[in-house]
Backbone as numpy.savetxt, mean C-alpha at the origin, in Angstrom:
# Nx Ny Nz CAx CAy CAz Cx Cy Cz
5.38 19.50 22.59 4.89 20.46 22.61 5.29 21.58 22.37
5.00 22.56 21.78 5.55 23.82 21.52 4.80 25.05 21.76
5.16 26.38 22.09 4.08 27.49 21.99 4.14 28.11 20.63
2.77 28.64 20.65 2.41 29.01 19.36 3.20 30.98 19.88
2.22 31.79 19.47 2.87 33.08 19.29 2.96 33.56 20.53
1.94 33.04 21.31 1.82 33.22 22.77 1.85 32.18 23.30
2.36 32.35 24.56 1.87 30.71 25.71 0.85 30.68 25.67
-0.37 31.07 25.63 -1.84 30.72 25.58 -1.96 29.37 24.33
-1.36 29.50 23.51 -1.56 28.86 22.15 -0.49 27.94 22.05
-0.75 26.62 21.77 0.36 25.58 22.04 0.20 25.12 20.26
1.40 24.34 20.15 1.68 23.49 18.61 1.95 22.05 19.01
1.00 21.07 18.94 1.04 19.92 18.99 1.09 18.89 17.76
2.67 18.06 17.52 2.48 17.19 16.47 1.95 15.85 16.87
1.47 15.54 15.93 0.80 13.79 16.54 1.91 13.00 16.67
1.96 12.27 17.29 2.64 11.09 17.75 2.75 10.14 16.63
1.50 9.86 15.94 1.45 8.98 14.97 2.01 9.82 13.52
3.17 8.86 12.95 4.06 9.43 11.80 3.05 9.12 10.50
3.63 9.72 9.61 3.20 9.02 8.41 3.58 7.89 7.93
4.82 7.18 8.31 5.26 6.00 7.85 4.27 5.01 9.03
3.76 5.49 9.93 2.77 4.37 10.55 1.53 4.14 10.05
1.22 5.26 9.41 -0.13 5.12 8.49 -0.27 4.25 7.36
1.11 4.51 6.67 1.70 3.48 5.56 1.46 2.25 5.83
2.41 1.60 7.16 2.23 0.33 7.77 1.38 -0.10 7.95
0.01 0.62 8.44 -1.05 -0.15 8.91 -2.05 -0.41 7.71
-1.93 0.48 6.92 -2.57 0.18 5.86 -2.08 -0.83 4.35
-0.78 -0.95 4.56 -0.02 -2.07 3.91 -0.25 -3.36 4.40
-0.58 -3.12 5.61 -0.53 -4.40 6.53 -1.70 -5.51 6.73
-2.72 -4.21 6.57 -4.45 -4.21 6.34 -4.30 -5.38 4.96
-3.49 -4.82 4.13 -3.68 -5.76 2.76 -3.21 -6.88 2.71
-1.73 -6.81 3.59 -1.23 -8.24 3.72 -2.07 -9.30 4.63
-2.57 -8.66 5.55 -3.60 -10.03 6.22 -4.55 -9.93 5.57
-5.27 -9.42 4.90 -6.21 -9.69 3.71 -5.83 -11.10 3.06
-4.67 -10.75 2.13 -4.30 -11.90 1.55 -3.94 -13.02 2.38
-3.39 -13.10 3.48 -2.86 -14.07 4.28 -4.40 -14.90 4.80
-5.35 -14.06 4.93 -6.62 -14.75 5.58 -7.07 -15.67 4.17
-7.08 -15.04 2.93 -7.60 -15.67 2.10 -7.12 -16.61 1.57
-5.54 -17.17 1.80 -4.53 -17.76 1.39 -4.74 -19.27 2.64
-5.34 -18.68 3.72 -5.68 -19.82 4.78 -4.58 -21.04 4.71
-3.43 -20.41 5.10 -2.20 -21.23 5.40 -1.94 -22.30 4.56
-2.29 -22.05 2.98 -1.82 -23.02 1.84 -0.09 -22.67 1.60
0.10 -23.94 1.42 1.42 -23.67 0.90 2.17 -23.58 -0.59
3.13 -22.69 -0.71 3.40 -22.59 -2.18 4.89 -22.69 -2.47
5.23 -23.19 -3.63 6.49 -23.33 -3.81 7.15 -22.21 -4.49
6.69 -21.36 -5.06 7.09 -19.87 -5.51 6.28 -19.07 -5.78
6.35 -17.69 -5.07 5.07 -16.84 -5.28 5.93 -15.61 -5.53
4.88 -15.14 -6.70 5.36 -13.86 -7.38 5.00 -12.59 -7.31
5.24 -11.37 -6.71 4.55 -10.51 -6.21 4.84 -9.40 -7.16
4.10 -8.50 -8.04 4.22 -7.48 -8.91 4.01 -6.23 -8.04
4.98 -5.54 -7.89 4.86 -4.31 -7.29 5.14 -4.15 -6.06
6.73 -3.28 -5.76 7.05 -3.16 -4.37 6.65 -2.08 -3.67
6.45 -1.27 -4.48 5.86 0.07 -3.68 4.21 -0.04 -3.67
3.51 0.25 -2.51 4.33 0.31 -1.55 3.80 -0.72 -0.26
2.76 -1.61 -0.81 2.58 -2.63 -0.15 3.23 -3.83 -0.53
3.60 -4.15 -1.71 4.43 -5.60 -1.85 5.45 -6.04 -0.89
6.18 -4.86 -0.42 7.27 -5.36 0.72 6.25 -6.12 1.96
5.56 -5.52 2.35 4.69 -6.10 3.42 3.77 -7.48 2.94
3.53 -7.38 1.78 2.69 -8.57 1.76 3.81 -9.83 1.35
5.04 -9.71 0.76 6.31 -10.55 0.87 6.48 -10.88 2.01
6.61 -10.13 3.18 7.10 -10.53 4.40 6.00 -11.57 5.28
4.95 -11.45 4.78 3.54 -11.60 5.27 3.53 -13.17 4.82
3.48 -13.54 3.60 3.38 -14.74 2.96 4.62 -15.61 2.63
5.86 -15.09 3.19 7.08 -15.61 2.96 7.12 -17.13 4.11
6.77 -16.88 5.35 6.49 -18.63 5.99 5.88 -19.16 5.25
4.96 -18.86 4.40 3.83 -20.39 3.56 4.58 -20.52 2.12
6.07 -19.92 1.59 6.41 -19.92 0.36 8.00 -20.54 0.39
8.54 -21.44 -0.30 9.90 -21.82 -0.31 10.28 -20.94 -1.26
10.06 -19.95 -2.14 10.71 -18.78 -2.54 9.40 -17.88 -2.83
9.79 -16.37 -2.81 9.12 -15.24 -2.75 10.27 -14.34 -3.60
9.31 -14.04 -4.86 10.11 -12.95 -5.80 9.11 -11.88 -6.03
9.71 -10.43 -5.80 9.36 -9.22 -5.83 9.69 -8.64 -6.58
8.62 -8.19 -7.59 8.95 -7.82 -9.24 8.54 -6.47 -9.43
9.24 -5.73 -9.76 9.01 -4.24 -10.06 9.77 -3.49 -11.41
9.04 -2.68 -11.70 9.53 -1.93 -13.30 10.70 -1.19 -12.92
10.92 -0.71 -11.71 11.52 0.55 -11.32 12.79 -0.28 -10.46
13.84 -0.62 -11.25 15.22 -1.29 -10.58 15.33 -0.72 -9.08
15.68 0.42 -9.19 16.01 1.07 -7.57 14.89 0.80 -6.12
13.79 0.09 -6.61 12.90 -0.11 -5.61 13.20 -1.19 -4.96
14.60 -1.81 -5.08 14.96 -3.04 -4.27 15.90 -2.29 -2.93
15.58 -0.97 -2.86 16.21 -0.67 -1.32 14.87 -0.55 -1.01
13.58 -0.55 -1.10 12.30 -0.71 -0.14 12.35 -2.38 0.57
12.96 -3.07 0.07 12.79 -4.36 0.38 13.41 -4.54 1.78
12.56 -5.25 2.17 13.23 -5.41 4.16 13.18 -7.06 4.31
13.64 -7.63 5.03 13.72 -9.22 5.47 14.56 -9.64 4.43
14.97 -10.89 5.22 15.81 -11.82 4.62 14.57 -12.97 3.30
15.14 -13.21 2.73 14.36 -14.67 1.90 13.38 -13.96 0.89
13.71 -12.38 0.57 12.72 -12.33 -0.38 13.72 -11.78 -1.49
13.81 -12.43 -3.12 14.12 -11.89 -3.98 13.56 -10.65 -4.64
14.66 -9.77 -5.13 14.06 -8.80 -5.76 14.39 -9.01 -7.26
13.50 -8.24 -8.04 13.81 -9.05 -9.37 13.55 -7.66 -10.35
14.10 -7.06 -11.16 13.57 -5.61 -11.78 12.63 -6.54 -12.91
11.86 -5.51 -13.47 10.78 -6.21 -14.29 11.62 -6.81 -16.08
12.49 -6.00 -16.32 13.33 -6.11 -17.65 13.92 -7.79 -17.35
14.56 -7.71 -16.28 15.60 -9.10 -15.87 14.32 -10.25 -15.85
12.95 -9.74 -15.15 12.12 -11.17 -14.72 11.86 -11.26 -16.53
11.67 -10.60 -17.40 11.17 -10.60 -18.70 12.15 -11.68 -19.80
13.25 -11.24 -19.16 14.58 -12.04 -20.09 14.54 -13.27 -19.69
13.97 -13.84 -18.20 14.11 -14.91 -17.83 12.88 -15.73 -18.43
12.07 -14.94 -18.89 10.73 -15.44 -19.54 10.78 -16.09 -20.60
11.76 -15.38 -21.29 11.91 -15.62 -22.55 13.10 -16.70 -22.85
13.90 -17.36 -21.83 14.68 -17.94 -21.66 14.12 -19.09 -20.51
13.36 -19.36 -20.23 12.58 -20.14 -19.28 12.46 -21.87 -19.39
13.51 -22.49 -20.14 13.10 -23.83 -20.25 13.52 -24.55 -19.10
13.91 -23.99 -18.43 14.27 -25.04 -17.51 13.18 -24.59 -16.13
12.21 -23.89 -16.55 11.22 -23.65 -15.83 11.61 -22.76 -14.30
12.48 -21.82 -14.34 12.72 -21.32 -13.16 12.05 -20.30 -12.65
11.20 -19.94 -13.74 9.82 -19.17 -13.28 8.98 -19.80 -13.78
8.23 -20.13 -12.15 7.34 -21.05 -12.24 5.85 -20.91 -10.64
5.63 -19.89 -11.11 5.16 -19.65 -10.09 3.52 -20.40 -9.60
3.13 -20.91 -8.80 2.07 -21.12 -8.22 1.35 -20.30 -7.28
1.98 -19.14 -7.05 1.05 -17.87 -6.55 1.50 -16.62 -7.32
0.35 -16.04 -7.53 0.70 -14.40 -8.27 -0.20 -13.74 -7.47
0.85 -12.76 -6.89 0.02 -11.43 -6.45 0.33 -10.21 -6.91
-0.63 -9.42 -7.63 -0.34 -8.32 -8.54 -0.85 -6.92 -7.61
-0.07 -6.16 -7.02 -0.52 -4.71 -6.40 -0.11 -3.60 -7.14
0.01 -3.72 -8.72 0.66 -2.73 -9.31 -0.45 -1.40 -9.70
-1.74 -1.98 -9.78 -2.78 -0.64 -9.78 -2.82 -0.30 -11.36
-3.06 0.91 -11.09 -3.81 1.45 -12.71 -2.47 1.63 -13.50
-2.39 0.95 -14.70 -1.03 1.20 -15.69 0.04 0.25 -15.10
-0.63 -0.89 -14.23 0.36 -1.78 -14.05 0.91 -2.75 -15.02
0.60 -4.10 -14.33 1.11 -5.42 -15.33 -0.04 -5.36 -16.47
0.95 -5.96 -17.57 0.32 -6.48 -18.84 -0.26 -7.42 -18.48
-1.42 -7.46 -19.10 -2.22 -8.73 -19.08 -1.38 -9.95 -19.79
-0.66 -9.86 -20.92 -0.36 -10.45 -21.56 0.92 -11.26 -20.83
1.74 -10.55 -19.83 2.56 -11.22 -18.66 1.84 -12.29 -18.33
0.77 -12.18 -17.63 0.34 -13.05 -16.62 -0.65 -14.49 -17.24
-0.67 -14.24 -18.90 -1.36 -15.62 -19.64 -0.97 -16.75 -19.53
0.57 -16.65 -19.67 1.67 -17.78 -19.87 1.64 -18.54 -18.63
1.18 -18.29 -17.62 1.40 -18.74 -16.14 0.03 -19.46 -15.60
0.03 -20.74 -15.05 -0.99 -21.29 -14.56 -0.98 -21.59 -13.04
-1.26 -20.62 -12.25 -0.69 -20.72 -10.54 -1.85 -21.35 -9.84
-1.92 -21.92 -9.00 -2.80 -22.48 -8.08 -3.92 -21.02 -7.77
-3.10 -19.98 -7.69 -4.04 -18.69 -6.92 -3.38 -17.80 -7.40
-4.34 -16.87 -8.27 -3.92 -15.64 -8.66 -4.82 -14.28 -8.11
-4.06 -13.42 -7.42 -4.53 -11.78 -6.71 -4.18 -10.75 -7.29
-5.30 -9.89 -7.54 -5.17 -8.98 -8.43 -5.54 -7.75 -7.49
-4.85 -6.65 -7.16 -5.55 -5.53 -6.65 -6.43 -4.78 -7.20
-7.78 -4.61 -6.86 -8.60 -3.56 -7.82 -8.26 -2.12 -7.06
-7.91 -1.16 -8.23 -7.33 0.07 -7.66 -8.73 0.60 -7.37
-9.41 0.70 -7.69 -10.84 1.49 -7.51 -11.33 1.35 -6.13
-11.43 2.69 -5.70 -12.11 2.60 -3.84 -13.44 3.44 -4.08
-13.87 3.81 -4.91 -15.45 4.84 -5.44 -15.45 4.66 -6.71
-16.62 5.39 -7.12 -17.09 5.62 -8.72 -16.26 6.75 -8.85
-15.37 6.64 -10.52 -15.03 7.56 -10.82 -14.87 7.08 -12.55
-15.87 7.69 -13.37 -15.90 7.19 -14.62 -14.34 7.12 -15.43
-13.42 8.15 -15.23 -11.99 7.51 -15.88 -11.42 6.91 -15.50
-11.53 6.66 -14.01 -10.70 5.37 -13.38 -11.25 4.09 -13.87
-12.82 4.13 -13.70 -13.41 2.76 -14.10 -12.65 2.31 -15.75
-12.62 3.54 -16.71 -12.43 3.05 -18.05 -10.86 2.77 -17.62
-10.08 3.23 -17.11 -8.54 2.88 -17.09 -8.11 1.67 -16.59
-9.12 1.10 -15.30 -8.83 -0.15 -15.02 -9.37 -1.07 -15.95
-8.04 -2.17 -15.69 -7.96 -3.41 -16.50 -8.02 -5.10 -15.37
-8.53 -4.28 -14.16 -8.42 -6.03 -13.59 -9.00 -6.71 -14.07
-10.07 -6.95 -14.50 -10.73 -7.87 -15.04 -10.14 -8.59 -16.18
-9.13 -7.67 -16.83 -8.41 -8.39 -17.80 -7.22 -9.25 -17.48
-6.92 -8.68 -16.20 -5.70 -9.52 -15.39 -5.88 -10.49 -14.98
-7.13 -10.93 -14.78 -7.59 -12.13 -14.05 -8.03 -13.07 -14.86
-7.13 -13.49 -15.62 -7.14 -14.34 -16.63 -6.94 -15.58 -16.44
-6.25 -15.94 -15.40 -5.33 -17.35 -15.34 -5.54 -18.03 -13.67
-5.33 -18.85 -13.38 -5.38 -19.26 -11.78 -5.93 -20.25 -11.53
-6.14 -21.36 -10.65 -7.18 -22.07 -10.14 -8.26 -21.61 -9.40
-7.40 -20.61 -8.31 -8.31 -20.22 -7.84 -8.15 -18.27 -7.98
-8.87 -17.15 -8.32 -8.72 -15.80 -8.45 -9.41 -15.33 -7.51
-8.81 -14.10 -7.02 -9.26 -13.20 -5.97 -9.13 -11.77 -6.72
-9.97 -10.63 -6.25 -9.15 -9.25 -6.40 -9.42 -8.90 -5.05
-8.39 -8.17 -4.72 -8.22 -7.44 -3.33 -8.65 -5.91 -3.31
-9.99 -6.13 -2.45 -10.29 -4.61 -2.30 -9.92 -3.84 -1.22
-10.06 -2.95 -1.27 -9.68 -1.94 0.15 -10.57 -0.33 -0.04
-11.58 -0.78 0.87 -12.63 0.45 1.03 -12.41 1.12 2.44
-13.11 2.27 2.28 -13.11 2.88 3.83 -14.80 2.92 4.12
-15.42 3.00 5.26 -16.25 2.73 5.88 -16.48 4.46 6.17
-17.80 4.97 5.76 -18.21 6.55 5.79 -17.29 7.30 5.34
-16.32 6.91 4.53 -15.76 8.03 3.94 -15.16 7.43 2.37
-14.73 8.50 1.90 -14.58 8.22 0.27 -13.16 8.34 -0.29
-12.41 7.52 -0.76 -11.41 7.49 -1.11 -11.63 7.21 -2.78
-10.99 8.08 -3.81 -10.75 7.60 -5.47 -10.47 6.19 -5.78
-9.16 6.00 -4.90 -8.26 4.66 -4.95 -8.07 3.64 -3.74
-7.52 2.78 -4.21 -7.33 1.93 -2.97 -5.78 1.90 -2.71
-4.88 2.66 -3.91 -3.70 2.86 -3.48 -3.10 3.34 -1.69
-2.37 2.67 -1.71 -1.91 3.00 -0.08 -1.11 4.02 0.10
-0.93 5.33 -1.05 -0.24 6.58 -0.44 -1.74 7.36 -0.70
-2.65 7.01 -1.62 -4.15 7.33 -1.69 -4.61 7.47 -0.37
-4.51 6.38 0.18 -5.76 6.17 1.53 -4.69 7.33 2.85
-3.34 7.03 2.80 -2.82 7.74 3.63 -2.94 9.16 4.04
-2.81 9.79 2.53 -3.14 10.93 2.29 -4.83 11.58 2.44
-5.20 10.38 2.78 -6.92 10.62 2.75 -6.89 10.66 4.45
-6.48 9.42 5.04 -6.52 9.45 6.54 -5.99 10.96 6.97
-5.08 11.63 6.81 -4.27 12.64 7.38 -5.45 13.69 7.13
-5.64 14.04 5.85 -6.48 15.00 5.39 -8.15 15.16 6.41
-8.69 13.82 6.64 -9.75 13.71 7.05 -9.63 13.96 8.49
-8.15 13.66 8.93 -8.01 13.81 10.18 -8.22 15.51 10.81
-7.22 15.58 10.02 -6.99 17.62 10.05 -8.72 18.01 10.25
-9.48 17.63 9.59 -10.57 17.95 9.22 -11.70 17.79 10.34
-11.15 16.81 11.19 -12.05 16.17 12.24 -11.34 16.83 13.83
-10.31 17.38 13.61 -9.78 17.77 14.41 -9.99 19.04 14.73
-10.22 20.02 13.25 -10.60 21.32 13.48 -11.83 21.66 14.07
-12.39 20.56 14.42 -13.66 20.48 14.95 -13.91 20.70 16.60
-13.11 20.19 16.92 -12.69 20.10 18.49 -12.52 21.97 19.13
-13.08 21.83 20.24 -13.16 23.25 20.95 -11.32 23.68 21.32
-11.19 24.89 21.04 -9.97 25.09 21.34 -8.72 24.82 20.15
-9.37 24.42 19.16 -8.24 23.84 18.06 -8.71 25.20 16.73
-7.02 26.11 16.55 -7.04 27.17 15.98 -6.96 26.34 14.31
-6.31 25.78 14.35 -6.15 25.18 13.02 -4.95 23.77 13.08
-5.32 22.64 11.92 -4.72 21.55 11.60 -4.09 21.45 10.55
-2.92 21.05 10.45 -2.45 21.04 9.05 -1.83 19.98 9.34
-2.22 19.05 7.70 -1.26 17.85 7.27 0.40 18.10 7.11
1.12 17.31 7.48 2.33 17.47 7.28 3.03 16.35 5.78
2.43 16.70 4.72 2.49 15.98 3.43 3.37 16.76 2.48
3.76 16.11 1.87 4.51 16.78 0.15 4.33 15.51 -0.79
5.14 15.75 -1.59 4.70 15.05 -2.69 6.11 13.78 -2.93
5.41 12.47 -1.82 6.54 11.55 -1.53 6.85 11.15 -2.63
5.55 10.62 -3.48 5.97 9.89 -5.07 6.93 10.48 -5.88
7.01 11.93 -5.95 8.13 12.19 -6.39 9.48 11.87 -6.25
9.95 11.53 -4.89 10.93 11.35 -4.35 11.22 9.78 -4.51
10.46 9.33 -4.65 10.57 7.59 -5.08 10.97 7.66 -6.73
9.74 8.08 -7.23 9.54 7.71 -8.88 10.42 8.82 -9.80
10.86 9.94 -8.97 11.47 10.98 -9.88 12.73 11.35 -9.42
13.23 11.87 -8.31 14.51 11.61 -7.61 15.08 10.40 -7.56
14.15 9.40 -7.64 14.82 8.03 -7.35 15.26 7.48 -6.28
14.98 8.27 -4.86 16.03 8.31 -3.76 14.64 7.41 -2.63
14.71 6.40 -2.33 14.10 5.52 -1.56 14.37 5.96 -0.17
15.58 5.95 0.39 16.24 6.29 1.75 15.86 7.93 1.83
16.10 8.79 0.97 14.94 10.07 1.32 13.82 9.97 1.90
13.14 9.11 0.75 11.60 8.91 1.12 11.21 8.15 2.48
11.86 7.30 3.06 11.91 6.69 4.08 12.06 7.83 5.35
12.89 9.00 5.26 13.13 9.70 5.64 12.22 10.52 5.93
11.60 10.90 4.85 10.51 12.05 5.17 9.34 11.61 5.53
9.02 10.10 5.53 8.05 9.85 5.72 7.58 9.27 7.50
8.97 9.69 8.23 9.33 9.22 9.27 9.04 10.58 10.10
8.10 11.50 9.87 7.49 12.53 10.29 6.09 12.56 10.75
5.78 13.69 12.12 4.39 13.85 12.35 3.53 13.68 11.32
2.21 12.87 11.17 1.42 12.81 10.37 0.60 14.45 10.10
0.58 15.14 11.42 0.30 16.66 11.32 0.27 17.36 12.40
0.18 18.71 12.32 0.65 19.56 13.26 -0.56 20.35 13.67
-1.12 20.59 15.23 -2.24 21.32 15.56 -1.94 22.35 16.16
-2.40 23.51 15.83 -2.59 24.76 16.84 -3.57 25.01 17.73
-3.50 25.00 19.17 -4.65 24.74 20.05 -4.56 25.34 21.27
-5.38 25.33 22.18 -5.16 26.26 23.29 -5.15 25.02 24.67
-5.57 23.71 24.50 -5.53 22.67 25.38 -4.54 22.00 25.03
-4.46 20.87 25.91 -3.14 19.42 26.38 -4.27 18.79 25.04
-4.18 18.69 23.88 -4.98 17.83 22.99 -4.28 16.39 22.56
-3.19 16.25 22.91 -2.06 15.20 22.41 -2.79 14.02 22.08
-3.60 13.50 23.21 -4.51 11.89 23.16 -5.68 11.80 21.82
-6.25 13.14 22.38 -7.28 13.40 21.24 -7.32 13.32 19.70
-5.84 14.16 19.41 -5.39 14.35 18.03 -4.96 12.62 17.74
-4.10 12.08 18.45 -4.14 10.55 18.07 -5.01 9.50 17.71
-6.02 9.88 18.68 -7.13 8.87 18.86 -7.94 9.10 17.55
-7.71 10.27 17.14 -9.11 10.69 15.96 -8.00 10.27 14.81
-6.75 10.25 14.22 -6.28 9.39 13.46 -6.22 7.85 13.21
-6.16 7.42 14.87 -6.24 5.83 14.59 -8.10 5.54 14.44
-9.18 6.67 14.60 -10.15 6.25 14.15 -10.66 6.21 12.45
-10.13 7.41 12.11 -9.99 7.33 10.67 -8.99 6.34 9.96
-8.41 5.63 10.60 -7.24 4.22 10.21 -8.10 3.22 10.12
-8.73 2.98 11.31 -9.80 2.02 11.50 -10.87 2.07 10.72
-11.30 2.93 10.04 -12.09 3.03 8.62 -11.92 2.34 7.23
-10.50 1.96 7.12 -9.97 1.03 6.05 -10.34 -0.39 6.49
-10.94 -0.77 5.53 -11.36 -2.11 5.47 -10.72 -2.97 4.19
-9.83 -3.95 4.04 -9.46 -4.56 3.30 -9.84 -6.46 3.06
-10.00 -6.72 1.87 -10.39 -8.30 1.81 -10.07 -8.63 0.36
-10.04 -10.00 0.53 -10.43 -10.36 -0.90 -11.26 -11.02 -1.48
-11.97 -10.56 -2.53 -13.30 -11.14 -2.92 -13.02 -12.58 -4.24
-13.42 -13.20 -3.71 -13.32 -14.43 -4.94 -13.96 -14.14 -6.17
-13.10 -14.84 -7.26 -14.08 -14.19 -8.72 -13.88 -15.73 -9.28
-14.63 -15.84 -10.19 -15.17 -17.11 -10.48 -14.54 -17.05 -12.12
């Protein structure tokens, strides 16, 4: 806590950090997938999309897989991978291995695609025959242009069991199910809710264009430093530390993730 312009006004930063919200949302998605798989074991799992939830999903399913390969079109995203036993592969290397796959080095029985809008080409998936295929549905509300851009149904083209990973918010609206979209919405909505408390002058989100750091600057370490910041800052008269974090928690708990079986 710091004082504002006068000692009557306090400046309070949330104890909840941006990274905490990212982690909780990613874990909700990972747990939804884990629940859908019901403890089934796999020889080779391939996950398309390291950012942002792919790494969490890889770590969640790792105990039930002999091999987990995390694939991304951006080679520098190898820096986002944590945990032992997860193999990172950039998309170009993966495609090269597919063209020379006589030994069936690439033969997944579990495929998870969390690349979202403009992600994996459905033609890449058609050559596989996994036991389970899970595709993340990037939509979280009705938006005509997003509906037209979404090709989830085309990606759900193979697999003995197919599922669509859905992430929605109760009583709130987000445009997409993307982890960063939901993170921003949680923080922005929390600011609006906190402003309604008596004695609050204003609440500001501690946000910036994080994805620009990852994809334009290509600096994962800087991104990890920047999200290690309080989610929001509040100017108020009272000691509202507890209420501020409780409101953020309430908004995080409105996020629900599940895998819907697809015929």
